[in-house]
Amino acid sequence: MTGETSTSPETAGDAAVAPRTVLFDFDGVLFQGDSFRVFITERYARAPLRKLLACANLPWMLLVWPLSWRTVVRSLVHIGLLGVGERRYTAEAQAFAAALVRRPRQFYRDGLQALRRHQAAGDRVIVVTGCERTVARGILDQLGLDGLELLASEFKPGPFGMRVKFHNVGRRKLERLTAHGVREWQLAYSDSLADIPMLKGAGEAVLVNGTPKVCKRLEKVLGRSVTRVEWF
């Protein structure tokens, strides 16, 4: 198992002729936490009626949770966006992003610096995240990363509000990368074992703020060592 190396991942390929393709997860790598969860939680906090509706569905959610917790989470998201059309959703996501970037200690400074160093080195940098695209795009734009490539989850308008169209997690990140024309990548940064498919395809896998236990599990699955970094 490797620790932090004297040659950082973002500078290791400076001598390469062709630019590298570098993938960054967002939550837990650039943002300290789950950005979309913060967005939905704040919507619930501003709307007591949504809380009551969620509570009314609690018995059903408790029954479904052991079978499919993702179904429960998706239902909570749908309740949180009940009656919200595409235009309103976009406006609220942008307002949330603008407020979020002004709060202290929301982002990993080291992660953002690493990303910018990759850009400065001429690497192709792509953020591949489970966060919803409008929210993630708004946050990146507010951070001054408006030209950055982004592959994210997507919503679609429905008769009762915005609904999940594509949840960009796990192996679905590979589907989105393939559809985007990305066949290989030299580096991938993540904090989560959920990104094993993405990390497995990287020439170098970088685990951000991972515990030794998580690192050991990841190395066992990948069959090779990974680079660990501690970001603040």
GROMACS .gro file of C-alpha atoms in nm:
model
  232
    1MET     CA    1   0.000   0.000   0.000
    2THR     CA    2   0.145   0.334  -0.099
    3GLY     CA    3   0.127   0.654   0.098
    4GLU     CA    4   0.174   1.005  -0.031
    5THR     CA    5   0.461   1.004  -0.276
    6SER     CA    6   0.734   1.260  -0.327
    7THR     CA    7   0.614   1.300  -0.686
    8SER     CA    8   0.252   1.410  -0.673
    9PRO     CA    9   0.008   1.249  -0.920
   10GLU     CA   10  -0.066   1.578  -1.092
   11THR     CA   11   0.301   1.641  -1.176
   12ALA     CA   12   0.420   1.286  -1.243
   13GLY     CA   13   0.343   1.302  -1.615
   14ASP     CA   14   0.487   1.642  -1.703
   15ALA     CA   15   0.737   1.484  -1.940
   16ALA     CA   16   0.467   1.300  -2.134
   17VAL     CA   17   0.421   1.408  -2.495
   18ALA     CA   18   0.043   1.373  -2.505
   19PRO     CA   19  -0.184   1.527  -2.240
   20ARG     CA   20  -0.332   1.284  -1.991
   21THR     CA   21  -0.700   1.229  -1.923
   22VAL     CA   22  -0.767   1.280  -1.553
   23LEU     CA   23  -1.095   1.201  -1.376
   24PHE     CA   24  -1.209   1.363  -1.054
   25ASP     CA   25  -1.500   1.254  -0.840
   26PHE     CA   26  -1.668   1.561  -0.686
   27ASP     CA   27  -1.821   1.484  -0.346
   28GLY     CA   28  -1.553   1.387  -0.097
   29VAL     CA   29  -1.276   1.488  -0.339
   30LEU     CA   30  -1.346   1.853  -0.418
   31PHE     CA   31  -1.650   1.917  -0.196
   32GLN     CA   32  -1.643   1.823   0.172
   33GLY     CA   33  -1.955   1.609   0.192
   34ASP     CA   34  -2.250   1.534  -0.036
   35SER     CA   35  -2.341   1.850  -0.226
   36PHE     CA   36  -2.679   1.735  -0.356
   37ARG     CA   37  -2.778   1.607  -0.013
   38VAL     CA   38  -2.710   1.956   0.122
   39PHE     CA   39  -2.927   2.103  -0.154
   40ILE     CA   40  -3.222   1.870  -0.083
   41THR     CA   41  -3.185   1.898   0.296
   42GLU     CA   42  -3.207   2.276   0.272
   43ARG     CA   43  -3.520   2.248   0.057
   44TYR     CA   44  -3.684   2.033   0.325
   45ALA     CA   45  -3.577   2.279   0.594
   46ARG     CA   46  -3.758   2.561   0.410
   47ALA     CA   47  -4.078   2.362   0.347
   48PRO     CA   48  -4.242   2.197   0.652
   49LEU     CA   49  -4.516   2.051   0.432
   50ARG     CA   50  -4.258   1.845   0.248
   51LYS     CA   51  -4.139   1.707   0.581
   52LEU     CA   52  -4.497   1.607   0.666
   53LEU     CA   53  -4.537   1.434   0.330
   54ALA     CA   54  -4.211   1.246   0.382
   55CYS     CA   55  -4.324   1.144   0.731
   56ALA     CA   56  -4.655   1.019   0.589
   57ASN     CA   57  -4.454   0.784   0.365
   58LEU     CA   58  -4.228   0.669   0.647
   59PRO     CA   59  -4.397   0.328   0.706
   60TRP     CA   60  -4.355   0.239   0.338
   61MET     CA   61  -3.995   0.361   0.339
   62LEU     CA   62  -3.910   0.149   0.641
   63LEU     CA   63  -4.045  -0.159   0.463
   64VAL     CA   64  -3.857  -0.087   0.140
   65TRP     CA   65  -3.526   0.025   0.298
   66PRO     CA   66  -3.381  -0.325   0.364
   67LEU     CA   67  -3.461  -0.427   0.005
   68SER     CA   68  -3.355  -0.111  -0.177
   69TRP     CA   69  -3.235   0.191   0.014
   70ARG     CA   70  -3.174   0.367  -0.318
   71THR     CA   71  -3.549   0.355  -0.389
   72VAL     CA   72  -3.614   0.528  -0.058
   73VAL     CA   73  -3.352   0.795  -0.125
   74ARG     CA   74  -3.493   0.857  -0.472
   75SER     CA   75  -3.842   0.892  -0.326
   76LEU     CA   76  -3.718   1.150  -0.076
   77VAL     CA   77  -3.559   1.343  -0.362
   78HIS     CA   78  -3.883   1.332  -0.561
   79ILE     CA   79  -4.083   1.455  -0.261
   80GLY     CA   80  -3.828   1.731  -0.211
   81LEU     CA   81  -3.879   1.842  -0.572
   82LEU     CA   82  -4.256   1.793  -0.587
   83GLY     CA   83  -4.416   2.067  -0.794
   84VAL     CA   84  -4.081   2.210  -0.906
   85GLY     CA   85  -4.053   2.259  -1.282
   86GLU     CA   86  -3.733   2.274  -1.485
   87ARG     CA   87  -3.700   2.653  -1.491
   88ARG     CA   88  -3.757   2.691  -1.118
   89TYR     CA   89  -3.524   2.403  -1.044
   90THR     CA   90  -3.244   2.559  -1.249
   91ALA     CA   91  -3.288   2.893  -1.074
   92GLU     CA   92  -3.286   2.734  -0.729
   93ALA     CA   93  -2.982   2.519  -0.811
   94GLN     CA   94  -2.791   2.824  -0.930
   95ALA     CA   95  -2.886   3.023  -0.621
   96PHE     CA   96  -2.778   2.735  -0.400
   97ALA     CA   97  -2.443   2.710  -0.578
   98ALA     CA   98  -2.380   3.083  -0.542
   99ALA     CA   99  -2.448   3.068  -0.168
  100LEU     CA  100  -2.255   2.745  -0.113
  101VAL     CA  101  -1.922   2.867  -0.249
  102ARG     CA  102  -1.932   3.164  -0.012
  103ARG     CA  103  -1.953   2.946   0.296
  104PRO     CA  104  -1.627   2.866   0.476
  105ARG     CA  105  -1.465   2.522   0.474
  106GLN     CA  106  -1.696   2.369   0.215
  107PHE     CA  107  -1.429   2.256  -0.031
  108TYR     CA  108  -1.097   2.076  -0.023
  109ARG     CA  109  -0.847   2.346  -0.111
  110ASP     CA  110  -0.585   2.081  -0.191
  111GLY     CA  111  -0.822   1.908  -0.430
  112LEU     CA  112  -0.905   2.225  -0.619
  113GLN     CA  113  -0.536   2.312  -0.640
  114ALA     CA  114  -0.454   1.966  -0.775
  115LEU     CA  115  -0.728   2.000  -1.037
  116ARG     CA  116  -0.599   2.340  -1.147
  117ARG     CA  117  -0.244   2.205  -1.170
  118HIS     CA  118  -0.365   1.934  -1.402
  119GLN     CA  119  -0.535   2.196  -1.616
  120ALA     CA  120  -0.218   2.410  -1.619
  121ALA     CA  121  -0.018   2.104  -1.729
  122GLY     CA  122  -0.246   2.061  -2.029
  123ASP     CA  123  -0.425   1.751  -1.902
  124ARG     CA  124  -0.783   1.682  -2.002
  125VAL     CA  125  -0.972   1.703  -1.674
  126ILE     CA  126  -1.322   1.560  -1.634
  127VAL     CA  127  -1.535   1.571  -1.320
  128VAL     CA  128  -1.739   1.250  -1.301
  129THR     CA  129  -1.994   1.271  -1.023
  130GLY     CA  130  -2.315   1.131  -0.883
  131CYS     CA  131  -2.430   1.485  -0.804
  132GLU     CA  132  -2.705   1.618  -1.030
  133ARG     CA  133  -2.567   1.806  -1.330
  134THR     CA  134  -2.737   2.144  -1.278
  135VAL     CA  135  -2.625   2.164  -0.915
  136ALA     CA  136  -2.272   2.042  -0.991
  137ARG     CA  137  -2.239   2.274  -1.293
  138GLY     CA  138  -2.354   2.571  -1.088
  139ILE     CA  139  -2.099   2.499  -0.816
  140LEU     CA  140  -1.813   2.453  -1.062
  141ASP     CA  141  -1.907   2.773  -1.244
  142GLN     CA  142  -1.909   2.965  -0.916
  143LEU     CA  143  -1.561   2.827  -0.844
  144GLY     CA  144  -1.437   2.968  -1.174
  145LEU     CA  145  -1.429   2.627  -1.343
  146ASP     CA  146  -1.699   2.703  -1.598
  147GLY     CA  147  -1.509   2.542  -1.887
  148LEU     CA  148  -1.450   2.214  -1.706
  149GLU     CA  149  -1.592   1.895  -1.856
  150LEU     CA  150  -1.863   1.744  -1.638
  151LEU     CA  151  -2.037   1.407  -1.643
  152ALA     CA  152  -2.309   1.393  -1.379
  153SER     CA  153  -2.648   1.259  -1.283
  154GLU     CA  154  -2.944   1.410  -1.466
  155PHE     CA  155  -3.306   1.495  -1.391
  156LYS     CA  156  -3.601   1.528  -1.625
  157PRO     CA  157  -3.926   1.720  -1.584
  158GLY     CA  158  -4.230   1.511  -1.494
  159PRO     CA  159  -4.599   1.580  -1.430
  160PHE     CA  160  -4.533   1.624  -1.058
  161GLY     CA  161  -4.191   1.787  -1.066
  162MET     CA  162  -3.832   1.702  -1.148
  163ARG     CA  163  -3.749   1.332  -1.152
  164VAL     CA  164  -3.429   1.127  -1.171
  165LYS     CA  165  -3.336   1.043  -1.530
  166PHE     CA  166  -2.988   0.898  -1.484
  167HIS     CA  167  -2.798   0.838  -1.160
  168ASN     CA  168  -2.429   0.856  -1.242
  169VAL     CA  169  -2.280   0.617  -0.986
  170GLY     CA  170  -2.072   0.299  -0.989
  171ARG     CA  171  -2.057   0.128  -1.327
  172ARG     CA  172  -2.288   0.392  -1.473
  173LYS     CA  173  -1.995   0.630  -1.464
  174LEU     CA  174  -1.827   0.401  -1.717
  175GLU     CA  175  -2.139   0.414  -1.935
  176ARG     CA  176  -2.135   0.792  -1.927
  177LEU     CA  177  -1.763   0.805  -2.003
  178THR     CA  178  -1.806   0.569  -2.300
  179ALA     CA  179  -2.097   0.776  -2.433
  180HIS     CA  180  -1.875   1.083  -2.397
  181GLY     CA  181  -1.607   0.916  -2.611
  182VAL     CA  182  -1.362   0.856  -2.326
  183ARG     CA  183  -1.205   0.512  -2.365
  184GLU     CA  184  -0.903   0.542  -2.137
  185TRP     CA  185  -0.776   0.762  -1.857
  186GLN     CA  186  -0.443   0.785  -1.688
  187LEU     CA  187  -0.550   0.912  -1.345
  188ALA     CA  188  -0.864   0.891  -1.135
  189TYR     CA  189  -0.927   1.057  -0.798
  190SER     CA  190  -1.197   0.930  -0.562
  191ASP     CA  191  -1.273   0.889  -0.194
  192SER     CA  192  -1.520   0.603  -0.234
  193LEU     CA  193  -1.523   0.229  -0.297
  194ALA     CA  194  -1.833   0.297  -0.506
  195ASP     CA  195  -1.593   0.429  -0.770
  196ILE     CA  196  -1.404   0.101  -0.804
  197PRO     CA  197  -1.510   0.063  -1.172
  198MET     CA  198  -1.369   0.408  -1.253
  199LEU     CA  199  -1.054   0.356  -1.046
  200LYS     CA  200  -0.994   0.012  -1.197
  201GLY     CA  201  -0.974   0.164  -1.543
  202ALA     CA  202  -0.714   0.422  -1.442
  203GLY     CA  203  -0.340   0.389  -1.496
  204GLU     CA  204  -0.305   0.534  -1.147
  205ALA     CA  205  -0.581   0.528  -0.886
  206VAL     CA  206  -0.569   0.799  -0.619
  207LEU     CA  207  -0.764   0.754  -0.295
  208VAL     CA  208  -0.849   1.083  -0.126
  209ASN     CA  209  -0.864   1.090   0.253
  210GLY     CA  210  -0.915   0.715   0.269
  211THR     CA  211  -0.851   0.515   0.584
  212PRO     CA  212  -0.591   0.235   0.574
  213LYS     CA  213  -0.879  -0.015   0.589
  214VAL     CA  214  -1.052   0.136   0.285
  215CYS     CA  215  -0.720   0.156   0.103
  216LYS     CA  216  -0.649  -0.212   0.175
  217ARG     CA  217  -0.991  -0.315   0.046
  218LEU     CA  218  -0.944  -0.107  -0.267
  219GLU     CA  219  -0.601  -0.252  -0.338
  220LYS     CA  220  -0.736  -0.604  -0.292
  221VAL     CA  221  -1.007  -0.545  -0.550
  222LEU     CA  222  -0.780  -0.366  -0.796
  223GLY     CA  223  -0.496  -0.614  -0.751
  224ARG     CA  224  -0.238  -0.335  -0.732
  225SER     CA  225  -0.128  -0.051  -0.509
  226VAL     CA  226  -0.302   0.286  -0.502
  227THR     CA  227  -0.179   0.633  -0.414
  228ARG     CA  228  -0.321   0.784  -0.095
  229VAL     CA  229  -0.344   1.158  -0.044
  230GLU     CA  230  -0.468   1.360   0.250
  231TRP     CA  231  -0.647   1.675   0.139
  232PHE     CA  232  -0.771   1.968   0.344
   0.00000   0.00000   0.00000
